[in-house]
PDB file of C-alpha atoms in Angstrom:
ATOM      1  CA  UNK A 101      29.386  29.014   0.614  1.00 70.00           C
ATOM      2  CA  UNK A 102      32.333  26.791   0.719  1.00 75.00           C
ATOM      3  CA  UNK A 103      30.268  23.561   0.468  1.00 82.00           C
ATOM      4  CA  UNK A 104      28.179  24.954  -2.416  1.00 82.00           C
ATOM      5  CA  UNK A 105      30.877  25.788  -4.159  1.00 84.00           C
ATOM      6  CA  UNK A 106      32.830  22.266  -3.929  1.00 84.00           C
ATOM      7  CA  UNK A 107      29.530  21.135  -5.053  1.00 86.00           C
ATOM      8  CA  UNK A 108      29.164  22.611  -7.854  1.00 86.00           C
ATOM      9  CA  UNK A 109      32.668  22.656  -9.370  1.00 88.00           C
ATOM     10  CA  UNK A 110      32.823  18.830  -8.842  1.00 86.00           C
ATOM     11  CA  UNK A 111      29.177  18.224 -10.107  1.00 86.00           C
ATOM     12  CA  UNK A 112      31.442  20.255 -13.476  1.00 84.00           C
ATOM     13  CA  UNK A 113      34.231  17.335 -13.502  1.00 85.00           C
ATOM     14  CA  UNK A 114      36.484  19.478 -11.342  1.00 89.00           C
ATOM     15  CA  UNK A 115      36.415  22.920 -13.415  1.00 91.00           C
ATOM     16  CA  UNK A 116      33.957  26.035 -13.693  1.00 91.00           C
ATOM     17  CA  UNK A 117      34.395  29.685 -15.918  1.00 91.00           C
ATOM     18  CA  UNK A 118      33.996  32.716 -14.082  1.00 92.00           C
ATOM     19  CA  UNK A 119      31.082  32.816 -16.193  1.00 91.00           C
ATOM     20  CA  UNK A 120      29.180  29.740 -15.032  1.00 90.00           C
ATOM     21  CA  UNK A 121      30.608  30.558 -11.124  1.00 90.00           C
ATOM     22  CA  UNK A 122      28.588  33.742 -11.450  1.00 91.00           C
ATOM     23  CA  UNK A 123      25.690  32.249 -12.809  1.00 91.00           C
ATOM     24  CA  UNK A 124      25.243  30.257 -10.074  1.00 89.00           C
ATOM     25  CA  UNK A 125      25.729  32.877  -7.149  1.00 89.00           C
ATOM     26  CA  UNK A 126      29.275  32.688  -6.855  1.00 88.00           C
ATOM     27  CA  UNK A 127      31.232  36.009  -7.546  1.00 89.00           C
ATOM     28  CA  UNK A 128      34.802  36.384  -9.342  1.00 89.00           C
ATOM     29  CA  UNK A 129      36.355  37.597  -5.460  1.00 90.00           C
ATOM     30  CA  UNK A 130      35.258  34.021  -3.916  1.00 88.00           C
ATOM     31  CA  UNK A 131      37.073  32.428  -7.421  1.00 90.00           C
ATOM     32  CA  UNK A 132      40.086  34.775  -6.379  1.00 91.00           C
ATOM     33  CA  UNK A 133      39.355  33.765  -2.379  1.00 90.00           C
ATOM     34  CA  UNK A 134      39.414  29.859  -3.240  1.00 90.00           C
ATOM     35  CA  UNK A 135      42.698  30.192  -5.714  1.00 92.00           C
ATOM     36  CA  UNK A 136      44.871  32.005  -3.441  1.00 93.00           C
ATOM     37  CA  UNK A 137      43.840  29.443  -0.358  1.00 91.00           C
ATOM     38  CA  UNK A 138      44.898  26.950  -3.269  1.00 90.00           C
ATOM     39  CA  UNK A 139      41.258  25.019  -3.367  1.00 89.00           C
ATOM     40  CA  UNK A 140      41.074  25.566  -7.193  1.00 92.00           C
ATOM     41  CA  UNK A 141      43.900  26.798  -9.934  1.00 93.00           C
ATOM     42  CA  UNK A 142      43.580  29.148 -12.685  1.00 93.00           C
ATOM     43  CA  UNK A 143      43.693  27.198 -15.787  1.00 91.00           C
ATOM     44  CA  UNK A 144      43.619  30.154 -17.894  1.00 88.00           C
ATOM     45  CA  UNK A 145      41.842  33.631 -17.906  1.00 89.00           C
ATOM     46  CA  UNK A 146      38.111  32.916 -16.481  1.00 90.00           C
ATOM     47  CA  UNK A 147      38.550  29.321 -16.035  1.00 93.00           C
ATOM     48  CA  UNK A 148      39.517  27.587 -12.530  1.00 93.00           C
ATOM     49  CA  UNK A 149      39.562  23.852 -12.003  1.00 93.00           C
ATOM     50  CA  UNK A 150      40.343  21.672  -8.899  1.00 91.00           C
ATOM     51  CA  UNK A 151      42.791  18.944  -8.856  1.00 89.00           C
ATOM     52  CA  UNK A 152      40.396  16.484  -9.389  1.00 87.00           C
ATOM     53  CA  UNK A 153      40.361  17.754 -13.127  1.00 88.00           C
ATOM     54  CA  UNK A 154      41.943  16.322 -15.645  1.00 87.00           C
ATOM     55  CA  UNK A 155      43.647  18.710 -18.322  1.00 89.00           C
ATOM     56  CA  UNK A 156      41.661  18.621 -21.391  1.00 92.00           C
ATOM     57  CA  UNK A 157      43.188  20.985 -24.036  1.00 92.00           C
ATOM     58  CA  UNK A 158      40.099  20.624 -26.584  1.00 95.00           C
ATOM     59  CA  UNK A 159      37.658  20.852 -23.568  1.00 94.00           C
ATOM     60  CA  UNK A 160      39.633  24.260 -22.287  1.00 93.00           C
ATOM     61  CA  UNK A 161      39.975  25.856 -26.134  1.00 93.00           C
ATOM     62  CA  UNK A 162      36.207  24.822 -26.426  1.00 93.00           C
ATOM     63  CA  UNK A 163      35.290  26.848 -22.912  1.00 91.00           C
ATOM     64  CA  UNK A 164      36.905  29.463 -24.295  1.00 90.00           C
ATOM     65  CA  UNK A 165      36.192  29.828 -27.679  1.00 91.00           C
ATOM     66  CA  UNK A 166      32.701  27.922 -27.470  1.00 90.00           C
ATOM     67  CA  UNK A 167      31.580  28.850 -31.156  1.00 91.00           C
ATOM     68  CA  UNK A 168      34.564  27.496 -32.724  1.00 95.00           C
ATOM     69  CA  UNK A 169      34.261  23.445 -34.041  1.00 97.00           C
ATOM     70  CA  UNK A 170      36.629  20.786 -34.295  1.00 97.00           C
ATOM     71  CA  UNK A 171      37.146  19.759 -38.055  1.00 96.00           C
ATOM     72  CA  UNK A 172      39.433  18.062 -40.681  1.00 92.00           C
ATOM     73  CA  UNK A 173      42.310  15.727 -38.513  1.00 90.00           C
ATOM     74  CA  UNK A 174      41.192  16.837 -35.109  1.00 94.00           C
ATOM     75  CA  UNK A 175      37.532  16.147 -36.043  1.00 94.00           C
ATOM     76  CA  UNK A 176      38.739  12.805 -37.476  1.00 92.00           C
ATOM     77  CA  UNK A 177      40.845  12.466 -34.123  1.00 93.00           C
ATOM     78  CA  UNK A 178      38.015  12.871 -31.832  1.00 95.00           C
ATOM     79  CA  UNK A 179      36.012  10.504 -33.936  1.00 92.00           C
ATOM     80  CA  UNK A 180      38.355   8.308 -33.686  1.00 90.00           C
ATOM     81  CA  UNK A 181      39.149   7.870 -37.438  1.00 89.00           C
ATOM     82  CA  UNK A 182      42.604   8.322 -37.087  1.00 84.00           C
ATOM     83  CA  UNK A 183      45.476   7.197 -34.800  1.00 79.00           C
ATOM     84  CA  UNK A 184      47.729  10.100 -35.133  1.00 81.00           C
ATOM     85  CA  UNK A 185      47.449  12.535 -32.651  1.00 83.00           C
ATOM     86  CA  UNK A 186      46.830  16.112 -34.747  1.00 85.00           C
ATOM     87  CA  UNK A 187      50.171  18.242 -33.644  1.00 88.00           C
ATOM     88  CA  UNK A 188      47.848  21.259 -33.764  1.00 92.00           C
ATOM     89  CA  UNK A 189      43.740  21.781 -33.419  1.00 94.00           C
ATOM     90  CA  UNK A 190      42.023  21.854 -36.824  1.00 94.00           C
ATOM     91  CA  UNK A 191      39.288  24.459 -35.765  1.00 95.00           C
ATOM     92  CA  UNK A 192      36.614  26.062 -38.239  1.00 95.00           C
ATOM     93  CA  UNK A 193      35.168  29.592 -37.629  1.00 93.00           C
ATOM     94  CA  UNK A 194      32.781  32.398 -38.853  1.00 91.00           C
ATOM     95  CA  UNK A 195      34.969  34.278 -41.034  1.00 86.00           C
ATOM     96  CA  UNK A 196      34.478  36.845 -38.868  1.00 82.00           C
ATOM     97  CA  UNK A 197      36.170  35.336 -35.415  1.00 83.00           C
ATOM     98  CA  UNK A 198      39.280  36.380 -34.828  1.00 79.00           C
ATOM     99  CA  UNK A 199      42.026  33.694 -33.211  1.00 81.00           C
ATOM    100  CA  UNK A 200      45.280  35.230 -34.533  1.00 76.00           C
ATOM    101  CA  UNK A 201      46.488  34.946 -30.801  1.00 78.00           C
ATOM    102  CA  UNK A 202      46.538  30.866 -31.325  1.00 81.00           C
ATOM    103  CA  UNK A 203      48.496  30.922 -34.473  1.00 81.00           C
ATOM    104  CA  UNK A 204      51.000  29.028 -32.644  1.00 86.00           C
ATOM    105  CA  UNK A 205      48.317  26.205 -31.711  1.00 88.00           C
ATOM    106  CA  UNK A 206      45.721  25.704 -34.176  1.00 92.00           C
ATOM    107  CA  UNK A 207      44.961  25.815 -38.018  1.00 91.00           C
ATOM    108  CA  UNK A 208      42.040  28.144 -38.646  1.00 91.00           C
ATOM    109  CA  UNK A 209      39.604  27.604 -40.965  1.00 92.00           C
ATOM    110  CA  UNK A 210      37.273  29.878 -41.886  1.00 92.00           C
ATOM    111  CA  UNK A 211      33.432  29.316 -43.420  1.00 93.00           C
ATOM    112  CA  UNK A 212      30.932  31.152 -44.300  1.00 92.00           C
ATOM    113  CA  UNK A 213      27.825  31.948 -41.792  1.00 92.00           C
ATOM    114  CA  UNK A 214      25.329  29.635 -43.906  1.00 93.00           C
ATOM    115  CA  UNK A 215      27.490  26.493 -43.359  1.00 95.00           C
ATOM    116  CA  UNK A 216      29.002  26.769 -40.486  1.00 96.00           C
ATOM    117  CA  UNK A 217      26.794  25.012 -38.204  1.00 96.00           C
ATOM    118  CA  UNK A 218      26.005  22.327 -41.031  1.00 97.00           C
ATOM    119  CA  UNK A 219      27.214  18.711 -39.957  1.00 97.00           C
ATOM    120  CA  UNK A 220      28.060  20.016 -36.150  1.00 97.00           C
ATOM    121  CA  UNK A 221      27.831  17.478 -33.631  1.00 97.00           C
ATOM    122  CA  UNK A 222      28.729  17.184 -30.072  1.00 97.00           C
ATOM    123  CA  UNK A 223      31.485  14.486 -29.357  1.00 96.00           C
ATOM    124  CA  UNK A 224      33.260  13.041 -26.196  1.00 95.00           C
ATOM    125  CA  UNK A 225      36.788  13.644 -25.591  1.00 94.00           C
ATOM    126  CA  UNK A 226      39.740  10.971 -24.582  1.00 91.00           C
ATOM    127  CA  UNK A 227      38.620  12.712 -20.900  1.00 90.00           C
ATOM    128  CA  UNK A 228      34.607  12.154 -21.286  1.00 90.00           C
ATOM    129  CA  UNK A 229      34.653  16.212 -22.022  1.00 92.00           C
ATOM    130  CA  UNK A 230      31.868  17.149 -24.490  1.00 94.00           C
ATOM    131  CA  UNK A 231      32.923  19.507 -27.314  1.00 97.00           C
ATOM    132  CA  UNK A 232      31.913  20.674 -30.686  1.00 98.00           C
ATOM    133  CA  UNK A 233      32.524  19.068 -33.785  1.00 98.00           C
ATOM    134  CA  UNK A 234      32.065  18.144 -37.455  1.00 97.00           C
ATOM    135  CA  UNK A 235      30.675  14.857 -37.969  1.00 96.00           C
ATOM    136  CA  UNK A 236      32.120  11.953 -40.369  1.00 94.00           C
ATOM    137  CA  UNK A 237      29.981  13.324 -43.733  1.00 96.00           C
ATOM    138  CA  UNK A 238      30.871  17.188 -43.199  1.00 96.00           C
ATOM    139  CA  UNK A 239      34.665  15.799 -42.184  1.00 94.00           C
ATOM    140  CA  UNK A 240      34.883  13.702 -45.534  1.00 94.00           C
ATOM    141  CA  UNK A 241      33.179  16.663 -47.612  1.00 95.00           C
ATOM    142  CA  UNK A 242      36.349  19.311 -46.135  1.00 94.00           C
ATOM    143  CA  UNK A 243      39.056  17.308 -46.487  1.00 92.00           C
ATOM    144  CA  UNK A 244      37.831  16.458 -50.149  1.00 91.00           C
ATOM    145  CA  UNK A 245      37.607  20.244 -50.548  1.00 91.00           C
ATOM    146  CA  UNK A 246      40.591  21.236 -49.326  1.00 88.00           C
ATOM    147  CA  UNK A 247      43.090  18.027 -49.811  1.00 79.00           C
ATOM    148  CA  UNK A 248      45.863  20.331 -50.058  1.00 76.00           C
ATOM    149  CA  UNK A 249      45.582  21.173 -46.243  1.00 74.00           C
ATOM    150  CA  UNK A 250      46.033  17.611 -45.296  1.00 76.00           C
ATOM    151  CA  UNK A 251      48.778  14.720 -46.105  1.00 75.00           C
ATOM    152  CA  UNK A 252      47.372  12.976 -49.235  1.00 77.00           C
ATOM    153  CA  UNK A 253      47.800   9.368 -47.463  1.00 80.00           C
ATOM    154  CA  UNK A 254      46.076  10.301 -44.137  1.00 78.00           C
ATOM    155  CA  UNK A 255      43.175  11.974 -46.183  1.00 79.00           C
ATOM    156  CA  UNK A 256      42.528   8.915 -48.328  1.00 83.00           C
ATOM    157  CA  UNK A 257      43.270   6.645 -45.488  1.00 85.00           C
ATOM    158  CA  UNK A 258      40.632   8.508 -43.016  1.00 83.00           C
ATOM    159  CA  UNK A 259      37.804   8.893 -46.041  1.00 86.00           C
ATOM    160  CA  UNK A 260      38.347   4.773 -46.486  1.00 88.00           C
ATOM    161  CA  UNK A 261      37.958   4.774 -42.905  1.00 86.00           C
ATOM    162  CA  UNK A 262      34.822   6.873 -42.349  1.00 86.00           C
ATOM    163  CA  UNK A 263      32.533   5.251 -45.350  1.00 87.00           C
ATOM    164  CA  UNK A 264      33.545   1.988 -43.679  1.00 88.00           C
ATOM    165  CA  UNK A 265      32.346   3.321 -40.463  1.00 88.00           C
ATOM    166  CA  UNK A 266      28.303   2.567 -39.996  1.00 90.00           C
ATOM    167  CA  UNK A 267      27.586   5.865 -38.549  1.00 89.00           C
ATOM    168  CA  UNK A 268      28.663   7.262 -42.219  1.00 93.00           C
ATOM    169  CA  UNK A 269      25.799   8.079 -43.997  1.00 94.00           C
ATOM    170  CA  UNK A 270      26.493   8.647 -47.679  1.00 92.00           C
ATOM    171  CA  UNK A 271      23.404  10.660 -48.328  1.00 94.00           C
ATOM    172  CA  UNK A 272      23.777  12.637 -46.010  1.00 96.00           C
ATOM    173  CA  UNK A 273      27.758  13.491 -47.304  1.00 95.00           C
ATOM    174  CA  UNK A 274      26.159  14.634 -50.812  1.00 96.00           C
ATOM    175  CA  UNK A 275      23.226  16.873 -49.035  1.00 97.00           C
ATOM    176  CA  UNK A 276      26.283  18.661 -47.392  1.00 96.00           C
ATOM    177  CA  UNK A 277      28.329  18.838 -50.239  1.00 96.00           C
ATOM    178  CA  UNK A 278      25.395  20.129 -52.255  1.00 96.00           C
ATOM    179  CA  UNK A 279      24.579  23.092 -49.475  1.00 96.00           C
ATOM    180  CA  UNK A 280      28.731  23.802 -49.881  1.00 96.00           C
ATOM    181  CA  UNK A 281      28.801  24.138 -53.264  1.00 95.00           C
ATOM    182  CA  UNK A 282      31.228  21.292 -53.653  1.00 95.00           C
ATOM    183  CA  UNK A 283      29.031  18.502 -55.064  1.00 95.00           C
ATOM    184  CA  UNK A 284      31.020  17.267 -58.185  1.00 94.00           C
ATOM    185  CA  UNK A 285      34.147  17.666 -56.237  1.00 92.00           C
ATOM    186  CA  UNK A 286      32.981  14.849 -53.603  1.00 93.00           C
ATOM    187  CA  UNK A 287      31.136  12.914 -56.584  1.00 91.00           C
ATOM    188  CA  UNK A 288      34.387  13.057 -58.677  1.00 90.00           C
ATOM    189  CA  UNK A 289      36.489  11.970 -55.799  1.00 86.00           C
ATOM    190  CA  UNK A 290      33.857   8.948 -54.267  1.00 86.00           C
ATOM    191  CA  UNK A 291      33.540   7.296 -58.151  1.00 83.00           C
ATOM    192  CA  UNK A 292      37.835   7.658 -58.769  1.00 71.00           C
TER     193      UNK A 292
END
């Protein structure tokens, strides 16, 4: 069982939930067995890692809040749009999730059901961690929306930054901005 397990948590990059452990025929007293003997560490509740993991804190929020994207200056971040580090997670919700409990550590942004998943892309950490995010048009269409949640400068500097990019696609920016309601908003702001 020992073997199996090592295999599997490093196949993982070094860390497993409780969730995935049990999946795969390992039970929460052998995760509880393996911490105490000190072959893993409890990250957080549910998720154990071995020291050949490398603390990721959007990989770790993502594990445990997996329906929650990375937006606005962390989505810019992670996209590599920006140089400054965000000081706390830009994350977008259902309006119905509830992360009071990370007041603290993110901003919290919450959407409507219908748009939610609209411009959601996985992306690649600093680490090589995959995690949800909003991709360059949805990112440009919420800061335009919202400028007043972001400095002025950095906004204009990462929109100048994203249409240069050649992943930006400019249609697709208006389709989104259309199915948000925000069309003349992000037309205004593109011809200014």
């Amino acid at each position: 069982m020992y073997e199996k397990f090592i295999h599997i948590i490093n196949q993982n990059n070094g860390i497993i939930t409780a969730k995935e452990a049990e999946q795969k025929g390992i039970s929460r007293v052998y995760l509880k067995k393996m911490t105490d003997e000190g072959v893993i560490q409890r990250l957080e509740h549910g998720i154990y890692a071995t020291d050949m993991f490398i603390y990721d804190e959007y990989y770790i929020f993502q594990l445990k809040h997996p329906n929650s994207i990375f937006s606005y200056n962390t989505a810019l971040y992670l996209q590599n749009m920006t140089e400054r580090t965000p000081f706390k997670m830009d994350v977008t919700t259902k309006r119905s999730t509830n992360l009071s409990s990370y007041r603290d550590k993110i901003n919290l942004y919450r959407v409507n059901e219908d748009i939610i998943n609209l411009g959601k892309c996985k992306i690649k950490t600093n680490y090589g961690n995959t995690v949800n995010s909003y991709n360059l048009e949805r990112t440009v269409c919420d800061i335009i929306n919202n400028k007043s949640t972001i400095d002025i400068e950095i906004a204009n500097k990462a929109i100048k930054n994203c249409i240069k990019s050649k992943e930006f696609d400019a249609n697709k920016m208006f389709e989104y901005a259309k199915k948000m309601k925000i069309y003349d908003k992000v037309k205004n702001y593109m011809e200014a």
